[in-house]
Amino acid sequence: MSVKILCVYHKPAPLLKNEVVVPVHAGRALLAQQVRGGVLTERDAQWLKTYLQGDNEGDNVSALNLQLNELTAVYWAWKNYDKLGNPDYIGLMHYRRQFWIKTDLQASSYLEAIGCRCSVVEEALHGKDGISLFFLDFKKQKTPRLYLRKAGGEEVLDAALRLLDTADPRHAAEYRRLADGPHTGGMRNMFIFPRDRFFVFCRWLFPVVLPLAKQFRGMGRMVGIVAEVLTALYLKHMQEQGLHIMQTDMLDEEALAFPVSFGQKSKALRRFLAAKLLPFSAKYRRLEEIRRIRNGFWKDTLDGFYAQYDENRGALWKK
């Protein structure tokens, strides 16, 4: 069994790559144009072209990245699957947030330490229909609809649901129900699917989001945000159909950040002391594992990136 997990980038960041994780530059077609957070420098562009697979080869929608976000990489993988080696399973995560499937503090790299290695992922997928992050309930009885209403995207959601009336009439009413329910938190467009399920998902999603991108061209990233909600609805619907979705945790920039300011250090200390009052609690064990992964593995990954990309920044981490 072979597994590939796309790790999506839109700017230089610590390179996450091994036999399972494939770093992909989403929006390569826009390399010479303005991107989120500003304009890429020539040095940025060279790094991206050197170390990442572009999403602008073959059949692609790379030019829609400012609207669809990481989904341009998903579309590329769907239409150019052979370039990934036709894996049995395929997933999606981000340079800012990664699947935390299993902790291995004896590992030799960050990705191995969080379980993003072939043997661990294959074991986790055995007998499963996919992997997602934990389903998160919206706080204070919020729903996907109320979340998007606050963000200014309810109109886009309604348009997506109308498209599903035609694209998936058998299940359209169920997706409407989930969109108005409080127990369908966003899974941040992170998943691992078997190959056939991935193709079914793409055939379900892109006939909806591509027309939305055309219809709501002037709404920036909103179509991509709605698409993230649609992915969450799809995964929740899979679970309700009785399919076996393994739910796992993630590590992100916030969890892995090294406290720098006095306020950040104070907050980290308070959280640690509060958790240590219950040293056998799951929360304490989790914080301790994050600390050891951050200090033992993530720091090496950061140091390697900054030493390669920014010598001055790299020197700071050695102090």
Short mmCIF file of C-alpha atoms in Angstrom, two decimals:
data_model
loop_
_atom_site.label_atom_id
_atom_site.label_comp_id
_atom_site.label_asym_id
_atom_site.label_seq_id
_atom_site.Cartn_x
_atom_site.Cartn_y
_atom_site.Cartn_z
CA MET A 1 0.00 0.00 0.00
CA SER A 2 1.34 3.42 -0.94
CA VAL A 3 0.38 6.77 0.60
CA LYS A 4 1.02 10.35 -0.49
CA ILE A 5 0.03 13.40 1.57
CA LEU A 6 0.16 16.75 -0.20
CA CYS A 7 1.68 19.47 1.99
CA VAL A 8 0.57 22.77 0.50
CA TYR A 9 2.68 25.95 0.48
CA HIS A 10 2.20 29.41 -0.97
CA LYS A 11 5.47 30.90 0.32
CA PRO A 12 8.84 29.65 1.62
CA ALA A 13 8.61 27.84 4.96
CA PRO A 14 10.29 24.85 6.64
CA LEU A 15 10.36 22.08 4.06
CA LEU A 16 8.32 19.01 5.03
CA LYS A 17 9.14 16.11 2.74
CA ASN A 18 9.68 12.37 2.99
CA GLU A 19 8.45 9.16 1.34
CA VAL A 20 4.86 10.07 2.28
CA VAL A 21 4.72 13.87 2.35
CA VAL A 22 4.88 15.71 -0.99
CA PRO A 23 5.37 19.50 -0.75
CA VAL A 24 3.28 21.31 -3.38
CA HIS A 25 3.29 24.99 -4.35
CA ALA A 26 -0.35 26.02 -4.69
CA GLY A 27 -0.79 28.93 -7.09
CA ARG A 28 2.41 28.43 -9.10
CA ALA A 29 0.71 30.10 -12.09
CA LEU A 30 0.57 33.33 -10.05
CA LEU A 31 4.23 33.27 -9.12
CA ALA A 32 4.96 36.61 -10.79
CA GLN A 33 1.86 38.27 -9.35
CA GLN A 34 0.79 39.51 -5.96
CA VAL A 35 -0.05 36.76 -3.49
CA ARG A 36 -1.45 36.63 0.00
CA GLY A 37 0.78 38.59 2.34
CA GLY A 38 2.46 40.62 -0.38
CA VAL A 39 4.63 40.06 -3.44
CA LEU A 40 7.08 37.17 -3.61
CA THR A 41 10.69 38.16 -4.12
CA GLU A 42 12.90 36.55 -6.75
CA ARG A 43 14.55 34.61 -3.95
CA ASP A 44 11.16 33.37 -2.73
CA ALA A 45 10.22 32.32 -6.24
CA GLN A 46 13.48 30.45 -6.75
CA TRP A 47 13.05 28.55 -3.48
CA LEU A 48 9.50 27.53 -4.38
CA LYS A 49 10.53 26.37 -7.87
CA THR A 50 13.54 24.46 -6.54
CA TYR A 51 11.95 22.50 -3.70
CA LEU A 52 8.23 22.19 -4.45
CA GLN A 53 6.03 20.52 -7.01
CA GLY A 54 4.03 23.16 -8.86
CA ASP A 55 0.27 22.86 -9.30
CA ASN A 56 0.39 24.43 -12.78
CA GLU A 57 1.40 21.37 -14.80
CA GLY A 58 -0.97 19.41 -17.02
CA ASP A 59 -4.69 19.94 -16.44
CA ASN A 60 -4.84 22.52 -13.64
CA VAL A 61 -6.66 25.51 -12.11
CA SER A 62 -3.56 27.04 -10.54
CA ALA A 63 -4.55 30.55 -11.67
CA LEU A 64 -7.60 30.38 -9.37
CA ASN A 65 -5.50 29.97 -6.23
CA LEU A 66 -6.36 33.37 -4.76
CA GLN A 67 -9.98 32.19 -4.72
CA LEU A 68 -9.68 28.45 -4.09
CA ASN A 69 -6.64 28.39 -1.78
CA GLU A 70 -5.17 24.89 -1.34
CA LEU A 71 -7.83 23.31 -3.56
CA THR A 72 -5.79 24.19 -6.66
CA ALA A 73 -3.25 21.62 -5.42
CA VAL A 74 -6.04 19.08 -4.85
CA TYR A 75 -7.34 19.63 -8.40
CA TRP A 76 -3.81 19.18 -9.80
CA ALA A 77 -3.40 15.89 -7.89
CA TRP A 78 -6.78 14.66 -9.14
CA LYS A 79 -6.04 15.41 -12.80
CA ASN A 80 -2.35 14.43 -12.71
CA TYR A 81 -2.51 11.47 -10.34
CA ASP A 82 0.11 9.45 -12.19
CA LYS A 83 2.74 12.10 -11.34
CA LEU A 84 2.30 11.10 -7.70
CA GLY A 85 2.91 7.45 -8.56
CA ASN A 86 -0.79 6.46 -8.45
CA PRO A 87 -0.82 5.97 -4.64
CA ASP A 88 -3.47 3.84 -2.94
CA TYR A 89 -4.21 6.67 -0.50
CA ILE A 90 -3.86 10.42 -0.86
CA GLY A 91 -4.16 13.20 1.70
CA LEU A 92 -3.91 16.93 2.22
CA MET A 93 -2.28 19.00 4.94
CA HIS A 94 -0.51 22.36 5.12
CA TYR A 95 2.89 23.84 5.85
CA ARG A 96 1.23 25.56 8.84
CA ARG A 97 -0.61 22.52 10.20
CA GLN A 98 0.20 18.83 10.02
CA PHE A 99 -1.47 15.55 10.94
CA TRP A 100 -0.37 14.29 14.36
CA ILE A 101 -1.13 10.59 13.97
CA LYS A 102 1.27 9.04 16.48
CA THR A 103 4.05 10.33 18.74
CA ASP A 104 7.52 8.82 18.36
CA LEU A 105 10.06 10.63 20.52
CA GLN A 106 12.81 8.28 19.31
CA ALA A 107 12.36 9.36 15.70
CA SER A 108 15.03 11.01 13.58
CA SER A 109 12.90 13.82 12.12
CA TYR A 110 9.87 15.97 12.83
CA LEU A 111 7.60 14.18 10.35
CA GLU A 112 8.49 10.80 11.82
CA ALA A 113 7.97 12.15 15.34
CA ILE A 114 4.32 13.00 14.56
CA GLY A 115 3.61 9.79 12.66
CA CYS A 116 3.80 11.08 9.09
CA ARG A 117 5.74 8.07 7.87
CA CYS A 118 4.72 5.23 5.62
CA SER A 119 4.41 2.37 8.14
CA VAL A 120 2.48 4.46 10.69
CA VAL A 121 0.03 5.90 8.16
CA GLU A 122 -0.54 2.48 6.59
CA GLU A 123 -1.28 0.97 10.01
CA ALA A 124 -3.65 3.82 10.87
CA LEU A 125 -5.51 3.37 7.57
CA HIS A 126 -5.93 -0.38 7.89
CA GLY A 127 -9.65 -1.14 7.67
CA LYS A 128 -10.52 2.59 7.50
CA ASP A 129 -12.31 4.63 4.86
CA GLY A 130 -10.21 7.70 5.54
CA ILE A 131 -8.60 9.98 8.12
CA SER A 132 -9.72 13.43 9.22
CA LEU A 133 -9.03 15.77 12.08
CA PHE A 134 -11.31 15.49 15.09
CA PHE A 135 -14.77 16.79 14.36
CA LEU A 136 -15.09 20.04 16.30
CA ASP A 137 -18.39 21.36 17.55
CA PHE A 138 -18.94 25.03 16.85
CA LYS A 139 -18.91 26.98 20.09
CA LYS A 140 -22.04 28.62 21.53
CA GLN A 141 -24.31 26.64 19.19
CA LYS A 142 -22.86 28.24 16.09
CA THR A 143 -23.31 26.38 12.83
CA PRO A 144 -21.46 26.44 9.51
CA ARG A 145 -24.13 28.81 8.22
CA LEU A 146 -23.80 31.23 11.15
CA TYR A 147 -20.01 31.06 10.90
CA LEU A 148 -20.14 31.99 7.22
CA ARG A 149 -22.79 34.65 7.83
CA LYS A 150 -20.41 36.40 10.20
CA ALA A 151 -17.56 36.03 7.70
CA GLY A 152 -19.69 37.41 4.85
CA GLY A 153 -19.96 34.13 2.97
CA GLU A 154 -23.54 32.97 3.55
CA GLU A 155 -24.52 33.96 0.01
CA VAL A 156 -21.72 31.75 -1.35
CA LEU A 157 -22.85 28.85 0.85
CA ASP A 158 -26.43 29.16 -0.42
CA ALA A 159 -25.17 29.15 -4.00
CA ALA A 160 -23.09 26.03 -3.24
CA LEU A 161 -26.09 24.22 -1.77
CA ARG A 162 -28.19 25.12 -4.82
CA LEU A 163 -25.51 23.63 -7.05
CA LEU A 164 -25.57 20.47 -4.94
CA ASP A 165 -29.32 20.22 -5.57
CA THR A 166 -28.34 19.41 -9.15
CA ALA A 167 -24.92 17.82 -8.68
CA ASP A 168 -25.94 15.48 -5.83
CA PRO A 169 -29.75 15.54 -5.53
CA ARG A 170 -29.80 12.29 -3.58
CA HIS A 171 -27.94 13.81 -0.63
CA ALA A 172 -28.52 17.55 -1.07
CA ALA A 173 -31.07 17.74 1.77
CA GLU A 174 -28.62 16.05 4.14
CA TYR A 175 -25.90 18.59 3.36
CA ARG A 176 -28.38 21.40 4.01
CA ARG A 177 -29.18 19.86 7.38
CA LEU A 178 -25.51 19.55 8.28
CA ALA A 179 -24.87 23.16 7.23
CA ASP A 180 -27.49 24.26 9.76
CA GLY A 181 -26.36 21.90 12.53
CA PRO A 182 -24.07 22.72 15.47
CA HIS A 183 -21.94 19.58 15.33
CA THR A 184 -20.08 20.06 12.05
CA GLY A 185 -16.89 21.93 12.86
CA GLY A 186 -14.36 22.76 10.16
CA MET A 187 -11.60 20.22 9.57
CA ARG A 188 -9.38 22.80 7.85
CA ASN A 189 -9.33 20.96 4.52
CA MET A 190 -7.24 18.12 5.92
CA PHE A 191 -8.02 14.53 4.97
CA ILE A 192 -6.58 11.22 3.81
CA PHE A 193 -8.76 9.21 1.41
CA PRO A 194 -8.42 5.94 -0.49
CA ARG A 195 -7.78 6.63 -4.16
CA ASP A 196 -11.31 5.80 -5.32
CA ARG A 197 -12.91 7.88 -2.55
CA PHE A 198 -10.61 10.80 -3.42
CA PHE A 199 -11.81 10.69 -7.04
CA VAL A 200 -15.44 10.58 -5.90
CA PHE A 201 -14.81 13.54 -3.57
CA CYS A 202 -13.21 15.59 -6.36
CA ARG A 203 -16.05 14.78 -8.76
CA TRP A 204 -18.45 15.98 -6.03
CA LEU A 205 -16.55 19.13 -5.00
CA PHE A 206 -15.17 20.76 -8.12
CA PRO A 207 -18.43 20.95 -10.14
CA VAL A 208 -19.56 23.14 -7.23
CA VAL A 209 -16.53 25.29 -6.40
CA LEU A 210 -15.40 26.04 -9.97
CA PRO A 211 -18.73 27.72 -10.90
CA LEU A 212 -18.63 29.52 -7.54
CA ALA A 213 -15.17 30.88 -8.34
CA LYS A 214 -16.55 32.34 -11.56
CA GLN A 215 -19.73 33.67 -9.96
CA PHE A 216 -18.05 35.27 -6.94
CA ARG A 217 -14.83 36.40 -8.57
CA GLY A 218 -14.74 39.64 -6.58
CA MET A 219 -15.01 38.05 -3.12
CA GLY A 220 -11.36 37.12 -2.66
CA ARG A 221 -10.79 33.87 -0.75
CA MET A 222 -14.43 33.40 0.27
CA VAL A 223 -15.08 30.54 -2.17
CA GLY A 224 -12.09 28.71 -0.70
CA ILE A 225 -13.44 29.26 2.82
CA VAL A 226 -16.85 27.90 1.80
CA ALA A 227 -15.10 24.97 0.14
CA GLU A 228 -13.42 24.20 3.47
CA VAL A 229 -16.89 24.01 5.04
CA LEU A 230 -18.06 21.77 2.18
CA THR A 231 -15.17 19.39 2.86
CA ALA A 232 -16.23 19.27 6.50
CA LEU A 233 -19.82 18.50 5.49
CA TYR A 234 -18.61 15.75 3.16
CA LEU A 235 -16.53 14.10 5.89
CA LYS A 236 -19.37 14.36 8.40
CA HIS A 237 -21.76 12.85 5.85
CA MET A 238 -19.33 9.97 5.31
CA GLN A 239 -19.35 9.32 9.04
CA GLU A 240 -23.16 9.41 9.19
CA GLN A 241 -23.31 6.88 6.36
CA GLY A 242 -21.41 4.46 8.57
CA LEU A 243 -18.03 4.77 6.87
CA HIS A 244 -15.07 4.37 9.22
CA ILE A 245 -13.26 7.70 9.49
CA MET A 246 -10.29 7.72 11.84
CA GLN A 247 -10.07 11.05 13.63
CA THR A 248 -6.72 12.39 14.70
CA ASP A 249 -5.11 15.55 16.04
CA MET A 250 -2.85 18.09 14.38
CA LEU A 251 0.10 20.29 15.23
CA ASP A 252 0.06 23.86 13.96
CA GLU A 253 2.08 27.06 14.09
CA GLU A 254 0.50 28.17 17.35
CA ALA A 255 1.24 24.92 19.18
CA LEU A 256 4.82 24.77 17.87
CA ALA A 257 5.66 28.45 18.38
CA PHE A 258 8.58 29.26 20.66
CA PRO A 259 7.51 31.90 23.23
CA VAL A 260 9.45 35.09 22.56
CA SER A 261 7.75 38.03 24.28
CA PHE A 262 7.17 38.27 28.02
CA GLY A 263 3.42 37.85 27.47
CA GLN A 264 3.90 34.69 25.38
CA LYS A 265 6.29 33.22 27.95
CA SER A 266 3.88 34.02 30.79
CA LYS A 267 0.96 32.41 28.94
CA ALA A 268 3.01 29.29 28.18
CA LEU A 269 4.11 29.04 31.82
CA ARG A 270 0.55 29.43 33.12
CA ARG A 271 -0.74 26.73 30.79
CA PHE A 272 2.09 24.40 31.78
CA LEU A 273 1.60 24.94 35.52
CA ALA A 274 -2.17 24.52 35.23
CA ALA A 275 -1.72 21.25 33.40
CA LYS A 276 0.95 20.05 35.82
CA LEU A 277 -1.51 20.26 38.71
CA LEU A 278 -2.95 17.12 37.13
CA PRO A 279 0.24 15.33 36.00
CA PHE A 280 -1.62 12.20 34.87
CA SER A 281 -4.21 14.06 32.83
CA ALA A 282 -4.46 13.75 29.05
CA LYS A 283 -4.04 17.52 28.75
CA TYR A 284 -0.74 17.47 30.62
CA ARG A 285 0.57 14.55 28.57
CA ARG A 286 -0.40 16.35 25.38
CA LEU A 287 1.34 19.59 26.40
CA GLU A 288 4.43 17.66 27.42
CA GLU A 289 4.52 15.79 24.11
CA ILE A 290 4.13 19.06 22.19
CA ARG A 291 6.97 20.61 24.19
CA ARG A 292 9.26 17.67 23.47
CA ILE A 293 8.34 17.52 19.80
CA ARG A 294 8.84 21.29 19.47
CA ASN A 295 12.18 21.37 21.28
CA GLY A 296 13.51 18.06 20.03
CA PHE A 297 12.37 18.01 16.40
CA TRP A 298 10.63 21.16 15.18
CA LYS A 299 13.54 23.39 16.24
CA ASP A 300 15.89 21.33 14.07
CA THR A 301 13.49 21.72 11.14
CA LEU A 302 13.36 25.49 11.67
CA ASP A 303 17.12 25.76 12.07
CA GLY A 304 17.67 23.85 8.85
CA PHE A 305 15.30 26.08 6.93
CA TYR A 306 16.66 29.36 8.27
CA ALA A 307 20.29 28.28 7.85
CA GLN A 308 19.51 27.47 4.22
CA TYR A 309 17.20 30.37 3.45
CA ASP A 310 18.07 33.16 5.86
CA GLU A 311 21.50 32.96 7.47
CA ASN A 312 20.82 35.87 9.85
CA ARG A 313 17.55 34.36 11.11
CA GLY A 314 19.23 30.98 11.42
CA ALA A 315 21.88 32.45 13.69
CA LEU A 316 19.21 33.77 16.06
CA TRP A 317 17.90 30.28 16.76
CA LYS A 318 21.37 29.15 17.85
CA LYS A 319 21.57 31.70 20.68
#
